[in-house]
Short mmCIF file of C-alpha atoms in Angstrom, two decimals:
data_model
loop_
_atom_site.label_atom_id
_atom_site.label_comp_id
_atom_site.label_asym_id
_atom_site.label_seq_id
_atom_site.Cartn_x
_atom_site.Cartn_y
_atom_site.Cartn_z
CA MET A 1 -8.75 -21.41 -15.75
CA ILE A 2 -7.19 -24.65 -15.17
CA LEU A 3 -8.42 -26.97 -12.45
CA ARG A 4 -5.39 -28.67 -11.34
CA GLU A 5 -5.92 -32.38 -10.56
CA LEU A 6 -2.18 -32.90 -9.56
CA LYS A 7 -1.31 -32.56 -5.78
CA PRO A 8 0.92 -29.31 -5.56
CA LEU A 9 4.73 -29.94 -4.86
CA ASP A 10 5.69 -28.71 -1.30
CA PHE A 11 9.45 -27.60 -2.22
CA LEU A 12 10.33 -26.87 1.54
CA LYS A 13 10.30 -29.35 4.30
CA PRO A 14 7.86 -28.38 7.18
CA GLU A 15 10.70 -27.40 9.38
CA GLU A 16 12.37 -25.41 6.66
CA LEU A 17 8.96 -23.60 6.05
CA GLU A 18 8.41 -22.67 9.65
CA ALA A 19 12.09 -21.55 9.75
CA ILE A 20 11.30 -18.97 6.93
CA HIS A 21 7.99 -18.12 8.62
CA GLN A 22 9.72 -17.18 11.81
CA ALA A 23 12.49 -15.24 10.22
CA VAL A 24 9.69 -13.19 8.33
CA LEU A 25 8.13 -12.14 11.55
CA THR A 26 11.36 -11.34 12.89
CA VAL A 27 12.04 -9.10 9.93
CA LEU A 28 8.70 -7.36 10.23
CA GLY A 29 9.12 -6.79 14.02
CA LYS A 30 12.91 -5.68 14.08
CA ALA A 31 13.70 -4.28 10.57
CA GLY A 32 10.20 -3.10 9.65
CA VAL A 33 8.91 -1.97 6.26
CA GLU A 34 8.93 1.62 5.03
CA PHE A 35 5.52 3.06 3.95
CA HIS A 36 5.94 6.26 2.13
CA SER A 37 2.49 7.59 2.86
CA GLN A 38 1.42 9.56 5.97
CA GLU A 39 -2.11 8.18 5.50
CA ALA A 40 -0.94 4.72 5.42
CA ARG A 41 1.29 4.93 8.50
CA ASP A 42 -1.59 6.50 10.33
CA ILE A 43 -3.75 3.46 9.48
CA LEU A 44 -1.01 1.12 10.67
CA LYS A 45 -0.23 3.07 13.80
CA LYS A 46 -3.87 3.10 14.88
CA ALA A 47 -3.90 -0.67 14.46
CA GLY A 48 -1.05 -1.21 16.83
CA ALA A 49 2.11 -1.18 14.75
CA ARG A 50 5.02 0.87 15.91
CA VAL A 51 5.94 3.99 13.71
CA GLU A 52 9.41 5.54 13.41
CA GLY A 53 9.47 8.13 10.75
CA GLU A 54 8.41 6.38 7.57
CA LYS A 55 9.25 2.83 8.87
CA VAL A 56 6.46 0.58 10.30
CA PHE A 57 7.43 -2.31 12.82
CA PHE A 58 4.71 -5.08 12.91
CA PRO A 59 3.94 -7.17 16.11
CA PRO A 60 3.65 -10.84 15.20
CA GLU A 61 0.12 -11.10 16.44
CA LEU A 62 -0.99 -8.03 14.29
CA VAL A 63 0.36 -9.86 11.08
CA MET A 64 -1.27 -13.30 11.80
CA GLU A 65 -4.61 -11.64 12.90
CA GLN A 66 -4.87 -9.53 9.72
CA VAL A 67 -3.68 -12.14 7.25
CA ALA A 68 -6.19 -14.45 8.64
CA LEU A 69 -8.97 -12.05 7.41
CA ALA A 70 -8.03 -12.36 3.85
CA PRO A 71 -10.13 -15.01 1.72
CA SER A 72 -8.26 -18.11 0.57
CA GLU A 73 -10.03 -17.76 -2.66
CA PHE A 74 -12.40 -15.44 -4.62
CA THR A 75 -14.15 -15.03 -7.78
CA LEU A 76 -13.20 -12.34 -10.44
CA HIS A 77 -15.92 -11.25 -12.59
CA ALA A 78 -15.70 -10.84 -16.36
CA ARG A 79 -18.08 -8.93 -18.71
CA ASN A 80 -19.14 -12.27 -20.10
CA PRO A 81 -20.13 -14.33 -16.98
CA GLU A 82 -18.93 -17.29 -18.78
CA ASN A 83 -15.50 -16.03 -18.43
CA ASN A 84 -15.56 -15.50 -14.55
CA VAL A 85 -12.65 -17.12 -12.82
CA VAL A 86 -11.79 -18.41 -9.39
CA ILE A 87 -8.42 -17.38 -7.98
CA GLY A 88 -7.21 -19.61 -5.32
CA GLY A 89 -7.79 -23.25 -4.24
CA ASP A 90 -6.80 -25.74 -7.11
CA TYR A 91 -7.30 -23.31 -9.74
CA THR A 92 -4.54 -21.64 -11.91
CA VAL A 93 -5.54 -18.58 -14.12
CA TYR A 94 -3.25 -17.00 -16.69
CA ALA A 95 -2.71 -13.42 -17.98
CA PRO A 96 -0.42 -12.63 -20.72
CA GLY A 97 2.61 -10.23 -20.66
CA TYR A 98 2.87 -7.12 -18.42
CA GLY A 99 4.97 -3.86 -18.39
CA SER A 100 7.16 -4.36 -21.44
CA PRO A 101 8.10 -0.99 -22.99
CA TYR A 102 9.59 -2.77 -26.11
CA VAL A 103 8.14 -5.13 -28.98
CA MET A 104 10.56 -7.33 -30.98
CA ASP A 105 9.95 -6.89 -34.67
CA TYR A 106 10.55 -10.32 -36.13
CA VAL A 107 11.17 -9.22 -39.70
CA GLN A 108 13.71 -6.56 -38.71
CA ASN A 109 15.10 -8.74 -35.92
CA LYS A 110 15.41 -5.78 -33.58
CA ARG A 111 13.24 -4.39 -30.83
CA ARG A 112 11.31 -1.00 -31.12
CA ASN A 113 9.13 0.93 -28.86
CA ALA A 114 5.47 -0.52 -28.04
CA THR A 115 2.51 1.36 -29.41
CA TYR A 116 -1.22 1.30 -28.77
CA GLU A 117 -1.55 -0.69 -31.95
CA ASP A 118 0.72 -3.35 -30.41
CA TYR A 119 -1.39 -3.16 -27.28
CA ILE A 120 -4.60 -3.78 -29.21
CA ALA A 121 -3.11 -6.67 -31.27
CA PHE A 122 -1.87 -8.33 -28.30
CA THR A 123 -5.42 -8.02 -26.54
CA LYS A 124 -6.85 -9.61 -29.53
CA LEU A 125 -4.38 -12.54 -29.41
CA ALA A 126 -5.09 -13.06 -25.58
CA GLY A 127 -8.88 -12.74 -26.44
CA SER A 128 -8.75 -15.45 -29.14
CA SER A 129 -7.12 -18.09 -27.09
CA GLU A 130 -8.81 -20.30 -24.44
CA ASN A 131 -5.73 -20.19 -22.43
CA PHE A 132 -6.02 -16.62 -21.07
CA ASP A 133 -8.26 -15.73 -18.36
CA VAL A 134 -7.34 -12.24 -17.46
CA VAL A 135 -6.46 -9.28 -19.94
CA GLY A 136 -5.71 -5.63 -19.46
CA GLY A 137 -3.24 -3.73 -17.21
CA VAL A 138 0.05 -2.82 -19.07
CA LEU A 139 -0.04 -5.80 -21.59
CA VAL A 140 2.60 -3.59 -23.18
CA GLU A 141 3.50 0.14 -22.48
CA PRO A 142 2.10 2.08 -25.37
CA ASN A 143 4.70 4.92 -25.76
CA ASP A 144 2.63 6.63 -28.14
CA ILE A 145 -0.28 7.43 -25.58
CA HIS A 146 0.12 10.45 -23.16
CA ASP A 147 0.76 9.09 -19.58
CA ASN A 148 -2.58 10.71 -18.34
CA LEU A 149 -4.72 8.79 -20.88
CA ARG A 150 -2.60 5.65 -21.23
CA HIS A 151 -4.37 3.59 -18.32
CA ALA A 152 -7.75 4.61 -19.72
CA LYS A 153 -6.95 3.75 -23.22
CA MET A 154 -5.62 0.39 -22.14
CA LEU A 155 -8.57 -0.55 -20.16
CA HIS A 156 -10.84 0.51 -22.98
CA ALA A 157 -9.21 -1.67 -25.41
CA SER A 158 -9.27 -4.63 -23.07
CA VAL A 159 -13.02 -4.06 -22.54
CA LYS A 160 -13.72 -3.68 -26.17
CA TYR A 161 -11.67 -6.42 -27.81
CA THR A 162 -12.22 -9.22 -25.19
CA ASP A 163 -15.03 -10.14 -22.76
CA LYS A 164 -12.63 -11.60 -20.17
CA CYS A 165 -11.46 -10.67 -16.71
CA LEU A 166 -9.64 -7.29 -16.43
CA MET A 167 -6.67 -5.60 -14.70
CA GLY A 168 -6.82 -2.02 -13.44
CA SER A 169 -4.12 0.67 -13.17
CA ALA A 170 -1.94 0.72 -10.06
CA MET A 171 -0.27 4.00 -11.00
CA GLY A 172 -1.47 5.96 -8.01
CA ALA A 173 -4.87 6.70 -6.41
CA LYS A 174 -6.27 8.76 -9.28
CA LYS A 175 -5.52 6.36 -12.01
CA ALA A 176 -6.94 3.57 -9.78
CA GLN A 177 -10.21 5.50 -9.02
CA GLU A 178 -10.58 6.10 -12.84
CA SER A 179 -10.08 2.66 -13.50
CA LEU A 180 -12.82 1.62 -11.14
CA GLU A 181 -15.15 4.32 -12.51
CA MET A 182 -14.68 2.93 -16.00
CA ALA A 183 -15.39 -0.66 -14.51
CA GLY A 184 -18.60 0.90 -13.01
CA ILE A 185 -19.64 2.13 -16.62
CA VAL A 186 -19.06 -1.57 -17.93
CA PHE A 187 -20.58 -3.29 -15.09
CA GLY A 188 -23.52 -1.32 -14.35
CA GLY A 189 -22.42 0.98 -11.44
CA ILE A 190 -19.59 0.94 -8.84
CA ASP A 191 -21.77 -0.64 -6.25
CA ARG A 192 -22.26 -3.57 -8.24
CA VAL A 193 -18.42 -3.84 -9.04
CA ARG A 194 -17.97 -3.59 -5.20
CA LYS A 195 -20.23 -6.57 -4.70
CA ASN A 196 -18.74 -8.66 -7.65
CA PRO A 197 -15.13 -7.73 -7.98
CA ALA A 198 -14.25 -7.06 -11.45
CA LEU A 199 -10.72 -5.47 -11.48
CA ILE A 200 -7.47 -6.99 -10.22
CA SER A 201 -4.41 -4.93 -9.75
CA LEU A 202 -0.58 -5.35 -9.51
CA ILE A 203 0.77 -3.69 -6.27
CA ASN A 204 4.65 -3.90 -6.47
CA THR A 205 6.73 -3.64 -3.44
CA ASN A 206 9.89 -1.52 -3.68
CA SER A 207 12.80 -3.74 -2.45
CA PRO A 208 14.26 -3.80 0.00
CA LEU A 209 11.37 -3.50 2.45
CA GLN A 210 9.36 -0.33 1.08
CA PHE A 211 6.13 0.60 -0.58
CA ASP A 212 6.04 3.81 -2.67
CA PRO A 213 3.33 6.31 -2.46
CA ARG A 214 1.86 5.52 -5.86
CA MET A 215 1.18 1.87 -5.20
CA LEU A 216 -0.12 2.60 -1.61
CA GLY A 217 -2.65 5.21 -2.93
CA ALA A 218 -3.78 2.61 -5.74
CA MET A 219 -4.07 -0.18 -2.99
CA MET A 220 -6.29 1.71 -0.71
CA VAL A 221 -8.58 2.66 -3.66
CA TYR A 222 -8.97 -0.82 -4.54
CA ALA A 223 -9.17 -2.14 -0.92
CA ARG A 224 -11.79 0.21 0.06
CA ASN A 225 -13.88 -0.84 -2.95
CA ASN A 226 -13.37 -4.50 -2.40
CA GLN A 227 -11.13 -5.07 -5.43
CA PRO A 228 -8.48 -7.77 -5.33
CA VAL A 229 -4.83 -6.84 -5.25
CA ILE A 230 -1.80 -8.78 -6.19
CA ILE A 231 0.97 -7.67 -3.80
CA ALA A 232 4.17 -8.58 -5.41
CA ALA A 233 7.84 -8.46 -4.46
CA LEU A 234 10.59 -8.06 -7.20
CA ALA A 235 13.53 -8.60 -5.29
CA MET A 236 16.82 -9.22 -6.95
CA THR A 237 19.35 -11.60 -5.35
CA GLY A 238 22.57 -9.94 -4.35
CA THR A 239 21.49 -6.39 -5.31
CA THR A 240 18.21 -5.62 -3.72
CA SER A 241 17.82 -8.70 -1.48
CA ALA A 242 20.32 -11.19 0.07
CA VAL A 243 22.05 -13.38 -2.52
CA THR A 244 20.97 -16.63 -0.91
CA LEU A 245 17.48 -17.96 -1.97
CA ALA A 246 16.29 -18.35 1.67
CA GLY A 247 17.38 -14.90 2.64
CA SER A 248 15.71 -13.31 -0.47
CA LEU A 249 12.54 -15.31 0.28
CA ILE A 250 12.33 -13.92 3.85
CA GLN A 251 12.51 -10.50 2.59
CA GLN A 252 10.02 -10.78 -0.18
CA SER A 253 7.61 -12.63 2.23
CA ALA A 254 7.98 -9.73 4.78
CA GLU A 255 7.19 -7.16 2.08
CA ILE A 256 4.30 -9.07 0.84
CA LEU A 257 2.74 -9.75 4.29
CA ALA A 258 3.05 -6.23 5.30
CA GLY A 259 1.12 -5.27 2.20
CA ILE A 260 -1.61 -7.87 3.04
CA VAL A 261 -1.77 -6.61 6.60
CA PHE A 262 -2.20 -3.00 5.32
CA ALA A 263 -4.89 -3.99 2.94
CA GLN A 264 -6.99 -5.78 5.63
CA LEU A 265 -6.79 -2.71 7.81
CA VAL A 266 -8.02 -0.69 4.97
CA ASN A 267 -10.76 -3.24 4.45
CA PRO A 268 -11.11 -6.44 6.19
CA GLY A 269 -11.70 -9.17 3.83
CA THR A 270 -10.05 -7.50 0.77
CA PRO A 271 -9.13 -10.19 -1.59
CA VAL A 272 -5.39 -10.46 -2.02
CA VAL A 273 -2.77 -12.57 -3.80
CA PHE A 274 0.55 -13.38 -2.46
CA GLY A 275 2.97 -12.68 -5.31
CA SER A 276 6.33 -12.61 -6.58
CA ALA A 277 8.21 -11.70 -9.60
CA SER A 278 11.54 -11.99 -7.94
CA SER A 279 14.68 -13.11 -9.54
CA ILE A 280 18.29 -14.02 -9.19
CA VAL A 281 20.86 -11.75 -10.58
CA ASP A 282 23.84 -13.02 -12.80
CA LEU A 283 26.49 -11.24 -10.84
CA ARG A 284 28.86 -11.52 -13.77
CA THR A 285 26.86 -8.99 -15.70
CA GLY A 286 24.39 -7.54 -13.31
CA SER A 287 21.44 -8.58 -15.31
CA LEU A 288 18.39 -10.39 -14.15
CA ALA A 289 18.16 -14.02 -14.80
CA ILE A 290 14.26 -14.78 -14.69
CA GLY A 291 14.65 -17.90 -16.95
CA SER A 292 16.78 -19.61 -14.20
CA PRO A 293 16.25 -22.68 -12.25
CA GLU A 294 16.80 -20.67 -9.08
CA SER A 295 14.06 -18.36 -9.80
CA VAL A 296 11.77 -21.35 -10.36
CA LYS A 297 12.60 -22.60 -6.97
CA MET A 298 11.78 -19.32 -5.32
CA PHE A 299 8.35 -19.25 -7.22
CA SER A 300 7.74 -22.82 -5.84
CA VAL A 301 8.44 -21.53 -2.27
CA ILE A 302 6.21 -18.59 -2.84
CA ALA A 303 3.36 -20.81 -3.78
CA GLN A 304 3.93 -23.06 -0.73
CA LEU A 305 4.17 -20.14 1.56
CA ALA A 306 0.75 -18.73 0.19
CA ARG A 307 -0.85 -21.83 1.20
CA HIS A 308 0.67 -21.60 4.60
CA TYR A 309 -0.94 -18.25 5.03
CA GLY A 310 -4.17 -19.26 3.49
CA VAL A 311 -4.19 -17.04 0.62
CA PRO A 312 -3.86 -17.40 -3.12
CA SER A 313 -0.36 -17.12 -5.01
CA ARG A 314 1.12 -15.48 -7.84
CA GLY A 315 4.35 -16.51 -9.59
CA GLY A 316 6.10 -17.72 -12.71
CA GLY A 317 5.02 -16.95 -16.41
CA ALA A 318 6.72 -17.74 -19.64
CA LEU A 319 9.89 -16.25 -18.38
CA THR A 320 13.06 -15.96 -20.30
CA ASP A 321 16.33 -14.04 -20.68
CA ALA A 322 16.59 -14.82 -24.39
CA LEU A 323 16.57 -11.83 -26.83
CA ILE A 324 14.69 -13.35 -29.66
CA PRO A 325 11.97 -16.24 -30.06
CA ASP A 326 14.74 -18.94 -30.20
CA SER A 327 15.12 -22.42 -28.62
CA GLN A 328 16.39 -20.72 -25.32
CA SER A 329 13.24 -18.60 -24.96
CA GLY A 330 11.43 -22.15 -25.25
CA TYR A 331 13.11 -24.34 -22.96
CA GLU A 332 13.41 -21.47 -20.30
CA SER A 333 9.69 -20.45 -20.65
CA MET A 334 8.42 -24.03 -20.52
CA MET A 335 10.51 -24.78 -17.30
CA VAL A 336 8.87 -21.84 -15.58
CA LEU A 337 5.50 -22.44 -16.99
CA MET A 338 5.33 -26.13 -16.05
CA ASN A 339 6.31 -25.25 -12.69
CA THR A 340 3.17 -23.00 -12.19
CA VAL A 341 1.03 -26.03 -12.19
CA LEU A 342 3.33 -28.37 -10.36
CA SER A 343 3.91 -25.97 -7.49
CA GLY A 344 0.08 -24.95 -7.32
CA THR A 345 0.36 -21.32 -8.32
CA ASN A 346 -3.03 -19.72 -8.69
CA PHE A 347 -2.24 -16.44 -10.65
CA VAL A 348 0.26 -16.53 -13.50
CA LEU A 349 1.13 -13.10 -14.96
CA HIS A 350 3.65 -12.78 -17.85
CA ALA A 351 2.26 -16.16 -19.15
CA ALA A 352 3.01 -15.19 -22.97
CA GLY A 353 5.12 -13.15 -25.14
CA LEU A 354 8.06 -11.96 -22.99
CA LEU A 355 11.67 -11.76 -24.05
CA GLU A 356 14.75 -10.25 -22.43
CA ASN A 357 13.87 -10.61 -18.71
CA TYR A 358 10.50 -8.53 -18.49
CA MET A 359 11.54 -5.80 -21.12
CA THR A 360 10.23 -6.87 -24.64
CA MET A 361 7.10 -8.55 -25.99
CA SER A 362 7.21 -10.79 -29.18
CA TYR A 363 4.34 -11.76 -31.20
CA GLU A 364 6.02 -14.89 -32.20
CA LYS A 365 7.04 -15.74 -28.74
CA PHE A 366 3.29 -14.97 -27.68
CA ILE A 367 2.09 -17.63 -30.06
CA ASN A 368 4.66 -20.35 -29.06
CA ASP A 369 3.86 -19.69 -25.27
CA ASP A 370 0.19 -20.04 -26.15
CA GLU A 371 1.12 -23.39 -27.56
CA MET A 372 2.84 -24.43 -24.21
CA LEU A 373 -0.19 -23.31 -22.27
CA GLY A 374 -2.39 -25.60 -24.23
CA MET A 375 0.04 -28.40 -23.55
CA ILE A 376 0.06 -27.56 -19.81
CA ARG A 377 -3.74 -27.34 -19.62
CA ASN A 378 -3.81 -30.89 -21.04
CA PHE A 379 -1.21 -32.07 -18.71
CA SER A 380 -2.80 -30.69 -15.68
CA GLY A 381 -5.99 -32.93 -16.01
CA ARG A 382 -6.09 -36.53 -15.40
CA PHE A 383 -7.23 -39.13 -18.06
CA PRO A 384 -10.19 -41.45 -17.41
CA VAL A 385 -9.67 -44.99 -16.38
CA ASP A 386 -13.40 -46.32 -16.73
CA ASP A 387 -14.51 -49.43 -18.64
CA ASP A 388 -14.50 -47.60 -21.89
CA ALA A 389 -10.97 -46.14 -21.51
CA LEU A 390 -9.54 -49.55 -20.51
CA ALA A 391 -10.42 -50.78 -24.01
CA LEU A 392 -10.43 -54.41 -23.16
CA ASP A 393 -13.34 -55.15 -25.65
CA THR A 394 -11.44 -53.36 -28.40
CA MET A 395 -8.27 -55.35 -27.73
CA PHE A 396 -10.22 -58.49 -27.89
CA ARG A 397 -11.87 -57.57 -31.10
CA VAL A 398 -8.53 -56.80 -32.56
CA VAL A 399 -6.98 -60.07 -31.41
CA GLU A 400 -9.65 -62.12 -33.00
CA GLY A 401 -8.96 -60.30 -36.47
CA GLY A 402 -9.12 -56.52 -37.24
CA ASN A 403 -6.83 -53.61 -36.36
CA PHE A 404 -7.10 -50.56 -34.04
CA ILE A 405 -7.00 -47.88 -36.71
CA ALA A 406 -10.39 -48.94 -38.21
CA ASP A 407 -11.91 -50.01 -34.97
CA GLU A 408 -15.19 -48.10 -33.70
CA HIS A 409 -13.36 -47.15 -30.48
CA THR A 410 -10.80 -45.37 -32.28
CA PHE A 411 -13.35 -43.47 -34.38
CA LYS A 412 -15.09 -42.62 -31.01
CA HIS A 413 -11.93 -41.23 -29.41
CA MET A 414 -9.99 -40.04 -32.22
CA LYS A 415 -10.44 -36.23 -31.18
CA ASP A 416 -9.62 -36.64 -27.53
CA MET A 417 -6.01 -35.91 -27.93
CA ARG A 418 -4.86 -32.28 -28.09
CA ASN A 419 -3.83 -31.02 -31.51
CA PRO A 420 -0.97 -28.39 -31.74
CA ILE A 421 -1.52 -24.86 -33.18
CA VAL A 422 2.15 -24.36 -34.54
CA SER A 423 4.12 -27.31 -33.40
CA SER A 424 5.07 -29.64 -36.42
CA ARG A 425 4.11 -33.36 -36.31
CA GLN A 426 4.95 -33.88 -40.13
CA ASN A 427 7.57 -36.45 -41.35
CA TYR A 428 10.32 -35.08 -43.47
CA ALA A 429 8.98 -36.78 -46.65
CA SER A 430 5.49 -34.86 -46.26
CA ALA A 431 6.95 -31.53 -45.50
CA THR A 432 6.66 -28.88 -48.18
CA GLU A 433 9.31 -26.81 -46.68
CA LEU A 434 11.45 -26.63 -43.45
CA THR A 435 10.32 -23.98 -40.97
CA ASP A 436 11.18 -23.40 -37.29
CA THR A 437 8.52 -22.45 -34.75
CA ALA A 438 9.14 -18.79 -34.98
CA GLN A 439 8.35 -18.73 -38.65
CA ARG A 440 5.16 -20.67 -38.20
CA ALA A 441 4.17 -18.53 -35.19
CA HIS A 442 4.76 -15.47 -37.26
CA GLU A 443 2.27 -16.67 -39.95
CA TYR A 444 -0.26 -18.05 -37.41
CA CYS A 445 -0.23 -14.72 -35.59
CA LYS A 446 -1.11 -12.86 -38.83
CA GLN A 447 -3.92 -15.22 -39.63
CA VAL A 448 -5.32 -14.86 -36.07
CA LEU A 449 -5.30 -11.11 -36.17
CA GLN A 450 -6.73 -11.22 -39.81
CA ASP A 451 -9.64 -13.46 -38.64
CA PHE A 452 -10.37 -11.74 -35.27
CA GLN A 453 -13.92 -10.69 -34.52
CA SER A 454 -14.61 -8.63 -31.29
CA PRO A 455 -17.25 -9.94 -28.80
CA PRO A 456 -20.47 -8.17 -28.63
CA PHE A 457 -20.29 -4.95 -26.88
CA ASP A 458 -23.29 -2.64 -26.02
CA GLU A 459 -23.08 0.45 -28.10
CA LYS A 460 -24.47 2.53 -25.27
CA THR A 461 -21.83 1.52 -22.99
CA GLU A 462 -18.99 2.10 -25.36
CA ALA A 463 -20.26 5.73 -26.08
CA GLU A 464 -20.25 6.28 -22.33
CA LEU A 465 -16.73 4.95 -22.09
CA ASN A 466 -15.51 7.09 -24.97
CA LYS A 467 -17.08 10.15 -23.46
CA TYR A 468 -15.30 9.29 -20.09
CA ILE A 469 -11.95 9.11 -21.71
CA GLU A 470 -12.39 12.25 -23.60
CA GLU A 471 -13.14 14.19 -20.48
CA LEU A 472 -10.02 12.88 -19.01
CA GLY A 473 -8.09 14.27 -21.80
#
C-alpha cells in the first residue's frame, strides 16, 4: 500500500468535469441501463427507478442520493492484520494480473494455456514482494481445473501461499457465496467477515449499458454481506462505446454509477470502487490498445470522477499490447503504472505480468513490473528536508579537507536509496556477460520460487478448507 504524498492530477477542467457528469445523468435518465435480472429490476423499481422490460431508467436524485451512501474509503482485512489495506483517500493498492487464459513460455517463446501450477507460482511471486497488497481472484485462468471447482481452488491457493488481502469470485451468486463461506472458515465465521470485510470482487459491466445475471447475482451476495465490490466498465472505443474519449467516459460512468446505485439499494453503505478497464481500439486491426496514451487519459479521468462522487477509484496497471517481455512492454507499462500515482488512483488491478492486452501472463514481465512498482513506490514519497538531510555540516567538513565517500554522513545514509532487483547498474568493464532485463528476470524468478516459504497457516483451518472444497466436487 502506497501513501501518495503527491497531489493528484486533475485531468479535466472543472467545467469539463461538470459537462461529463451532467451527460452521465442524462444517459441514465433517458437511455437507461439493462439489468438482466428480475430480482435486480424489482429492487430498482421499488426504489423509484422506471423499468421498461429489462431496461432501468434512473432519476438524477436517486443516483446522487444512493452514491452519497457509499464510503469514501474502507479497510480490507487480510489473514495477517499487518497486511490490511485502506482503499480510498491518499492510498494506492496494487494487485497482480487478472483473467488471463494464457502464459508466455519464455524458453519456447510462445504462449500456452495457463494451469493451476501457474496460478500457484504467480501467487508465490505476489506473496514474496512488498509491492502487492491484494492477491487472488483470477490471477490466471487455470484451464486444468474444472469450472465448478476453479474459484475455490484459486482462493485456497491465495490463502495458503500468502497472508495478504483476497479477491473473491464474481462468477455468479453460487460461487460468490462459496467464496464468502471459505472466507468465513479462514477468518473465524461469516459474521466476522461481515464486520471486517475480507473479500473484494470485480463486477464488470457489459458494455454498452448492461449488467449480466452472473455479475448481478455475485454483487447481491457480496453487498448483502458488506463485502466491497469494484464496479468496472470495459468499454472499447468505436466498438462498444463512442469512439471519442469523452463519449466513452460518459457511457462508462453511467454503467458504473448504475452499479453503485444498485449496490447501495441492496445494502446501504456497501463499499464500492468506481472502476474502469476500458481502452481505445485500433480501428486498423480491431485490437484493443490498452498500452496507449489515450487509455491512460481515460484512467486519469476515471480517478477524477471517482473523487467527484466521493468513492475510491480503480484503473490502470502494467498494461501493454506487446506480445513478449520486450522494450515495448516496458515503456507502455511504465507509462500506465506511473499514471496510477499521478492521477490518484486507489486500486490498481493488472499491476504485474500482463502481455497481449489482457490475454497473457508472463513470469519475466511480472518481475520487471515488480521492479517498476518498487520505483513508483519510492517516487510516491517525499524526501526529507531537515537539518540532517540538508547536510551543511558535511559540506563544511569536506571543504576543510576530506571527501564525501568516506564521510560519516554518507555511511549513515548509504542504504537510504532504493536498490533494483533486476535492473543493471554495472559498467561495461565490470559486466561478466551482457543480458537484457527479460533474461535477468527469468533467472530472478526461478530463484524467488526456489527460495519461497509459505507464511504460517493453521493446520486445522487448512483441513477445514480442504474438506469444504472436496464437498463442492
